[in-house]
């Protein structure tokens, strides 16, 4: 199991984001997430600047596992980055 | 309107055009509920898998069914969200690939 930090930039309404969180939960991985659609104004802008650094398209989910960035719900790549 | 009503209404309209709801019923219902959340939130059914700006004009291309559904279903057999799919996707005669985002990033006002 990885000890790398895991961060998910997600939307509360997005099916791929839900699948990603479900997968991480099933793998009992600790992760932080932020649902960007629930943020407004400056808070949203600031988070989008962060997302853009990892994924210039700013699509969701953007999953950051250590130095790996996985865009979209890609089960194999997420598991690989987690060392599973 | 609830998600079940929306299901019945949209199924009729879109199946006639060759777009089917995915056979993953739970996911479809989740997406329909998300569309209703966005309707409450923004006044229109913005795509649940994309970040809406809240401005109808800027979000016009991602109001469901989005402008990208047609090319996505033609190329991958599914729209970006996996809500609408082709018959071949449901029949399992094509691979179910992850559909990449086709919307140009500049449309997001970034």
PDB file of C-alpha atoms in Angstrom:
ATOM      1  CA  UNK A   1       0.000   0.000   0.000  1.00  0.00           C
ATOM      2  CA  UNK A   2       1.209   3.476  -0.871  1.00  0.00           C
ATOM      3  CA  UNK A   3       2.132   6.125   1.641  1.00  0.00           C
ATOM      4  CA  UNK A   4       2.047   8.773  -1.096  1.00  0.00           C
ATOM      5  CA  UNK A   5      -0.447  11.586  -0.618  1.00  0.00           C
ATOM      6  CA  UNK A   6      -3.607  11.093  -2.656  1.00  0.00           C
ATOM      7  CA  UNK A   7      -5.721  14.039  -3.730  1.00  0.00           C
ATOM      8  CA  UNK A   8      -8.839  14.008  -5.883  1.00  0.00           C
ATOM      9  CA  UNK A   9     -10.232  17.066  -7.629  1.00  0.00           C
ATOM     10  CA  UNK A  10     -13.824  16.145  -8.336  1.00  0.00           C
ATOM     11  CA  UNK A  11     -17.360  17.299  -9.029  1.00  0.00           C
ATOM     12  CA  UNK A  12     -20.148  16.284  -6.669  1.00  0.00           C
ATOM     13  CA  UNK A  13     -22.402  15.355  -9.604  1.00  0.00           C
ATOM     14  CA  UNK A  14     -19.924  13.475 -11.798  1.00  0.00           C
ATOM     15  CA  UNK A  15     -20.280   9.718 -12.254  1.00  0.00           C
ATOM     16  CA  UNK A  16     -16.571   9.185 -12.990  1.00  0.00           C
ATOM     17  CA  UNK A  17     -15.673  11.117  -9.838  1.00  0.00           C
ATOM     18  CA  UNK A  18     -18.049   8.948  -7.800  1.00  0.00           C
ATOM     19  CA  UNK A  19     -16.504   5.784  -9.274  1.00  0.00           C
ATOM     20  CA  UNK A  20     -13.029   7.073  -8.401  1.00  0.00           C
ATOM     21  CA  UNK A  21     -13.943   7.802  -4.787  1.00  0.00           C
ATOM     22  CA  UNK A  22     -15.661   4.408  -4.536  1.00  0.00           C
ATOM     23  CA  UNK A  23     -12.517   2.678  -5.805  1.00  0.00           C
ATOM     24  CA  UNK A  24     -10.290   4.506  -3.314  1.00  0.00           C
ATOM     25  CA  UNK A  25     -12.717   3.669  -0.509  1.00  0.00           C
ATOM     26  CA  UNK A  26     -12.751   0.000  -1.530  1.00  0.00           C
ATOM     27  CA  UNK A  27      -8.946   0.004  -1.542  1.00  0.00           C
ATOM     28  CA  UNK A  28      -9.057   1.626   1.937  1.00  0.00           C
ATOM     29  CA  UNK A  29      -6.831   4.402   0.697  1.00  0.00           C
ATOM     30  CA  UNK A  30      -6.771   7.657   2.629  1.00  0.00           C
ATOM     31  CA  UNK A  31      -7.350  10.585   0.334  1.00  0.00           C
ATOM     32  CA  UNK A  32      -8.350  14.184   0.278  1.00  0.00           C
ATOM     33  CA  UNK A  33     -10.894  15.444  -2.181  1.00  0.00           C
ATOM     34  CA  UNK A  34     -12.442  18.704  -3.181  1.00  0.00           C
ATOM     35  CA  UNK A  35     -15.748  18.970  -5.062  1.00  0.00           C
ATOM     36  CA  UNK A  36     -14.999  22.004  -7.201  1.00  0.00           C
ATOM     37  CA  UNK A  37     -18.626  22.550  -8.274  1.00  0.00           C
ATOM     38  CA  UNK A  38     -19.544  23.237  -4.657  1.00  0.00           C
ATOM     39  CA  UNK A  39     -17.086  26.130  -4.441  1.00  0.00           C
ATOM     40  CA  UNK A  40     -17.768  29.703  -5.511  1.00  0.00           C
ATOM     41  CA  UNK A  41     -15.859  32.787  -6.424  1.00  0.00           C
ATOM     42  CA  UNK A  42     -12.235  33.133  -5.354  1.00  0.00           C
ATOM     43  CA  UNK A  43     -12.169  29.745  -3.693  1.00  0.00           C
ATOM     44  CA  UNK A  44     -13.191  28.079  -6.957  1.00  0.00           C
ATOM     45  CA  UNK A  45     -10.673  30.131  -8.944  1.00  0.00           C
ATOM     46  CA  UNK A  46      -7.832  29.223  -6.612  1.00  0.00           C
ATOM     47  CA  UNK A  47      -8.607  25.488  -6.797  1.00  0.00           C
ATOM     48  CA  UNK A  48      -8.915  25.644 -10.591  1.00  0.00           C
ATOM     49  CA  UNK A  49      -5.435  27.159 -10.732  1.00  0.00           C
ATOM     50  CA  UNK A  50      -4.222  24.106  -8.799  1.00  0.00           C
ATOM     51  CA  UNK A  51      -6.084  21.697 -11.080  1.00  0.00           C
ATOM     52  CA  UNK A  52      -4.664  23.422 -14.152  1.00  0.00           C
ATOM     53  CA  UNK A  53      -1.102  22.725 -12.961  1.00  0.00           C
ATOM     54  CA  UNK A  54      -1.838  19.002 -12.938  1.00  0.00           C
ATOM     55  CA  UNK A  55      -4.287  18.863 -15.826  1.00  0.00           C
ATOM     56  CA  UNK A  56      -4.425  21.864 -18.186  1.00  0.00           C
ATOM     57  CA  UNK A  57      -7.827  20.722 -19.510  1.00  0.00           C
ATOM     58  CA  UNK A  58      -9.277  21.008 -16.006  1.00  0.00           C
ATOM     59  CA  UNK A  59     -11.434  17.944 -16.451  1.00  0.00           C
ATOM     60  CA  UNK A  60     -12.668  15.787 -13.594  1.00  0.00           C
ATOM     61  CA  UNK A  61     -11.713  13.704 -11.796  1.00  0.00           C
ATOM     62  CA  UNK A  62      -8.077  14.726 -11.685  1.00  0.00           C
ATOM     63  CA  UNK A  63      -6.341  12.319  -9.330  1.00  0.00           C
ATOM     64  CA  UNK A  64      -2.905  13.126  -7.928  1.00  0.00           C
ATOM     65  CA  UNK A  65      -1.034  10.222  -6.341  1.00  0.00           C
ATOM     66  CA  UNK A  66       2.445  11.314  -5.317  1.00  0.00           C
ATOM     67  CA  UNK A  67       3.990  12.493  -8.602  1.00  0.00           C
ATOM     68  CA  UNK A  68       1.455  10.662 -10.766  1.00  0.00           C
ATOM     69  CA  UNK A  69      -1.486  12.495 -12.266  1.00  0.00           C
ATOM     70  CA  UNK A  70      -4.393  10.431 -13.561  1.00  0.00           C
ATOM     71  CA  UNK A  71      -7.113  12.191 -15.488  1.00  0.00           C
ATOM     72  CA  UNK A  72     -10.451  10.419 -15.513  1.00  0.00           C
ATOM     73  CA  UNK A  73     -11.588   7.223 -13.859  1.00  0.00           C
ATOM     74  CA  UNK A  74      -8.884   4.815 -14.954  1.00  0.00           C
ATOM     75  CA  UNK A  75      -8.973   1.943 -12.525  1.00  0.00           C
ATOM     76  CA  UNK A  76      -5.787   0.227 -13.722  1.00  0.00           C
ATOM     77  CA  UNK A  77      -3.695   3.389 -13.679  1.00  0.00           C
ATOM     78  CA  UNK A  78      -4.983   4.423 -10.269  1.00  0.00           C
ATOM     79  CA  UNK A  79      -4.191   0.998  -8.819  1.00  0.00           C
ATOM     80  CA  UNK A  80      -0.767   1.003 -10.444  1.00  0.00           C
ATOM     81  CA  UNK A  81       0.056   4.420  -8.983  1.00  0.00           C
ATOM     82  CA  UNK A  82      -1.092   3.166  -5.579  1.00  0.00           C
ATOM     83  CA  UNK A  83       1.157   0.142  -5.923  1.00  0.00           C
ATOM     84  CA  UNK A  84      -1.753  -2.289  -5.803  1.00  0.00           C
TER      85      UNK A  84
ATOM     86  CA  UNK B   1     -39.953  16.021 -11.735  1.00  0.00           C
ATOM     87  CA  UNK B   2     -37.983  13.107 -10.291  1.00  0.00           C
ATOM     88  CA  UNK B   3     -35.303  10.976 -11.923  1.00  0.00           C
ATOM     89  CA  UNK B   4     -37.759   8.171 -12.778  1.00  0.00           C
ATOM     90  CA  UNK B   5     -40.032  10.581 -14.638  1.00  0.00           C
ATOM     91  CA  UNK B   6     -37.062  12.123 -16.403  1.00  0.00           C
ATOM     92  CA  UNK B   7     -35.875   8.637 -17.382  1.00  0.00           C
ATOM     93  CA  UNK B   8     -39.162   7.834 -19.094  1.00  0.00           C
ATOM     94  CA  UNK B   9     -39.361  11.172 -20.834  1.00  0.00           C
ATOM     95  CA  UNK B  10     -35.790  11.213 -22.172  1.00  0.00           C
ATOM     96  CA  UNK B  11     -35.725   7.515 -23.105  1.00  0.00           C
ATOM     97  CA  UNK B  12     -38.578   8.007 -25.529  1.00  0.00           C
ATOM     98  CA  UNK B  13     -37.070  11.087 -27.178  1.00  0.00           C
ATOM     99  CA  UNK B  14     -33.479   9.883 -27.481  1.00  0.00           C
ATOM    100  CA  UNK B  15     -33.964   6.229 -28.341  1.00  0.00           C
ATOM    101  CA  UNK B  16     -35.879   7.403 -31.388  1.00  0.00           C
ATOM    102  CA  UNK B  17     -32.672   9.192 -32.445  1.00  0.00           C
ATOM    103  CA  UNK B  18     -30.482   6.136 -31.837  1.00  0.00           C
ATOM    104  CA  UNK B  19     -29.114   7.165 -28.421  1.00  0.00           C
ATOM    105  CA  UNK B  20     -29.759   4.662 -25.641  1.00  0.00           C
ATOM    106  CA  UNK B  21     -29.354   4.887 -21.900  1.00  0.00           C
ATOM    107  CA  UNK B  22     -26.437   2.805 -20.710  1.00  0.00           C
ATOM    108  CA  UNK B  23     -27.333  -0.626 -19.358  1.00  0.00           C
ATOM    109  CA  UNK B  24     -25.734   0.401 -16.039  1.00  0.00           C
ATOM    110  CA  UNK B  25     -29.083   1.448 -14.607  1.00  0.00           C
ATOM    111  CA  UNK B  26     -27.746   2.603 -11.243  1.00  0.00           C
ATOM    112  CA  UNK B  27     -25.274   4.914 -12.938  1.00  0.00           C
ATOM    113  CA  UNK B  28     -27.950   6.240 -15.296  1.00  0.00           C
ATOM    114  CA  UNK B  29     -30.237   7.068 -12.373  1.00  0.00           C
ATOM    115  CA  UNK B  30     -27.360   8.781 -10.543  1.00  0.00           C
ATOM    116  CA  UNK B  31     -26.665  10.872 -13.628  1.00  0.00           C
ATOM    117  CA  UNK B  32     -30.331  11.776 -14.073  1.00  0.00           C
ATOM    118  CA  UNK B  33     -30.485  12.832 -10.426  1.00  0.00           C
ATOM    119  CA  UNK B  34     -27.360  14.921 -11.000  1.00  0.00           C
ATOM    120  CA  UNK B  35     -29.003  16.557 -14.032  1.00  0.00           C
ATOM    121  CA  UNK B  36     -31.942  17.528 -11.836  1.00  0.00           C
ATOM    122  CA  UNK B  37     -29.547  18.928  -9.215  1.00  0.00           C
ATOM    123  CA  UNK B  38     -27.953  21.060 -11.917  1.00  0.00           C
ATOM    124  CA  UNK B  39     -31.353  22.173 -13.141  1.00  0.00           C
ATOM    125  CA  UNK B  40     -32.136  23.411  -9.620  1.00  0.00           C
ATOM    126  CA  UNK B  41     -28.702  24.918  -9.250  1.00  0.00           C
ATOM    127  CA  UNK B  42     -28.303  26.657 -12.607  1.00  0.00           C
ATOM    128  CA  UNK B  43     -31.734  26.628 -14.206  1.00  0.00           C
ATOM    129  CA  UNK B  44     -30.675  24.190 -16.907  1.00  0.00           C
ATOM    130  CA  UNK B  45     -29.440  20.617 -17.058  1.00  0.00           C
ATOM    131  CA  UNK B  46     -25.710  21.175 -17.349  1.00  0.00           C
ATOM    132  CA  UNK B  47     -23.578  18.078 -17.911  1.00  0.00           C
ATOM    133  CA  UNK B  48     -22.943  16.495 -14.486  1.00  0.00           C
ATOM    134  CA  UNK B  49     -19.397  15.481 -15.439  1.00  0.00           C
ATOM    135  CA  UNK B  50     -18.246  18.965 -16.368  1.00  0.00           C
ATOM    136  CA  UNK B  51     -17.813  22.122 -14.349  1.00  0.00           C
ATOM    137  CA  UNK B  52     -20.605  24.512 -15.315  1.00  0.00           C
ATOM    138  CA  UNK B  53     -20.009  28.246 -15.044  1.00  0.00           C
ATOM    139  CA  UNK B  54     -23.622  29.018 -14.244  1.00  0.00           C
ATOM    140  CA  UNK B  55     -23.875  31.257 -17.287  1.00  0.00           C
ATOM    141  CA  UNK B  56     -26.276  29.655 -19.753  1.00  0.00           C
ATOM    142  CA  UNK B  57     -24.584  31.186 -22.788  1.00  0.00           C
ATOM    143  CA  UNK B  58     -21.095  29.930 -21.775  1.00  0.00           C
ATOM    144  CA  UNK B  59     -22.497  26.531 -20.856  1.00  0.00           C
ATOM    145  CA  UNK B  60     -24.640  26.154 -23.954  1.00  0.00           C
ATOM    146  CA  UNK B  61     -22.399  23.421 -25.422  1.00  0.00           C
ATOM    147  CA  UNK B  62     -22.619  21.311 -22.251  1.00  0.00           C
ATOM    148  CA  UNK B  63     -26.360  21.432 -21.686  1.00  0.00           C
ATOM    149  CA  UNK B  64     -27.441  17.793 -21.825  1.00  0.00           C
ATOM    150  CA  UNK B  65     -27.492  16.297 -24.393  1.00  0.00           C
ATOM    151  CA  UNK B  66     -24.249  18.150 -24.992  1.00  0.00           C
ATOM    152  CA  UNK B  67     -22.801  19.128 -28.358  1.00  0.00           C
ATOM    153  CA  UNK B  68     -20.154  16.443 -27.948  1.00  0.00           C
ATOM    154  CA  UNK B  69     -22.546  13.515 -27.615  1.00  0.00           C
ATOM    155  CA  UNK B  70     -22.805  12.917 -31.334  1.00  0.00           C
ATOM    156  CA  UNK B  71     -19.047  12.728 -32.102  1.00  0.00           C
ATOM    157  CA  UNK B  72     -18.357  10.837 -28.850  1.00  0.00           C
ATOM    158  CA  UNK B  73     -20.988   8.170 -29.500  1.00  0.00           C
ATOM    159  CA  UNK B  74     -19.852   7.914 -33.128  1.00  0.00           C
ATOM    160  CA  UNK B  75     -16.209   7.401 -32.096  1.00  0.00           C
ATOM    161  CA  UNK B  76     -16.416   5.624 -28.740  1.00  0.00           C
ATOM    162  CA  UNK B  77     -19.986   4.321 -28.549  1.00  0.00           C
ATOM    163  CA  UNK B  78     -20.706   6.500 -25.503  1.00  0.00           C
ATOM    164  CA  UNK B  79     -20.969  10.116 -24.462  1.00  0.00           C
ATOM    165  CA  UNK B  80     -18.415  11.528 -22.012  1.00  0.00           C
ATOM    166  CA  UNK B  81     -20.584  10.665 -18.962  1.00  0.00           C
ATOM    167  CA  UNK B  82     -21.616   7.179 -20.151  1.00  0.00           C
ATOM    168  CA  UNK B  83     -25.249   8.274 -19.936  1.00  0.00           C
ATOM    169  CA  UNK B  84     -26.070   7.933 -23.628  1.00  0.00           C
ATOM    170  CA  UNK B  85     -24.539   5.069 -25.556  1.00  0.00           C
ATOM    171  CA  UNK B  86     -24.908   3.246 -28.836  1.00  0.00           C
ATOM    172  CA  UNK B  87     -26.649  -0.079 -29.228  1.00  0.00           C
ATOM    173  CA  UNK B  88     -23.249  -1.717 -29.803  1.00  0.00           C
ATOM    174  CA  UNK B  89     -21.982  -0.408 -26.418  1.00  0.00           C
ATOM    175  CA  UNK B  90     -24.926  -1.989 -24.606  1.00  0.00           C
ATOM    176  CA  UNK B  91     -24.681  -5.178 -26.670  1.00  0.00           C
ATOM    177  CA  UNK B  92     -21.007  -5.520 -25.738  1.00  0.00           C
ATOM    178  CA  UNK B  93     -19.862  -5.741 -29.344  1.00  0.00           C
ATOM    179  CA  UNK B  94     -17.424  -2.834 -28.910  1.00  0.00           C
ATOM    180  CA  UNK B  95     -14.798  -2.174 -26.227  1.00  0.00           C
ATOM    181  CA  UNK B  96     -15.926   0.144 -23.461  1.00  0.00           C
ATOM    182  CA  UNK B  97     -13.148   2.677 -23.487  1.00  0.00           C
ATOM    183  CA  UNK B  98     -12.898   5.697 -21.210  1.00  0.00           C
ATOM    184  CA  UNK B  99     -14.262   8.582 -23.274  1.00  0.00           C
ATOM    185  CA  UNK B 100     -11.774  11.468 -23.247  1.00  0.00           C
ATOM    186  CA  UNK B 101     -12.894  15.057 -22.776  1.00  0.00           C
ATOM    187  CA  UNK B 102     -13.552  16.605 -26.171  1.00  0.00           C
ATOM    188  CA  UNK B 103     -14.670  20.033 -24.985  1.00  0.00           C
ATOM    189  CA  UNK B 104     -12.005  22.638 -25.821  1.00  0.00           C
ATOM    190  CA  UNK B 105     -10.483  23.977 -22.555  1.00  0.00           C
ATOM    191  CA  UNK B 106     -10.966  27.581 -23.659  1.00  0.00           C
ATOM    192  CA  UNK B 107     -14.734  26.994 -23.459  1.00  0.00           C
ATOM    193  CA  UNK B 108     -14.313  26.647 -19.727  1.00  0.00           C
ATOM    194  CA  UNK B 109     -13.251  30.257 -19.549  1.00  0.00           C
ATOM    195  CA  UNK B 110      -9.859  29.279 -18.138  1.00  0.00           C
TER     196      UNK B 110
END
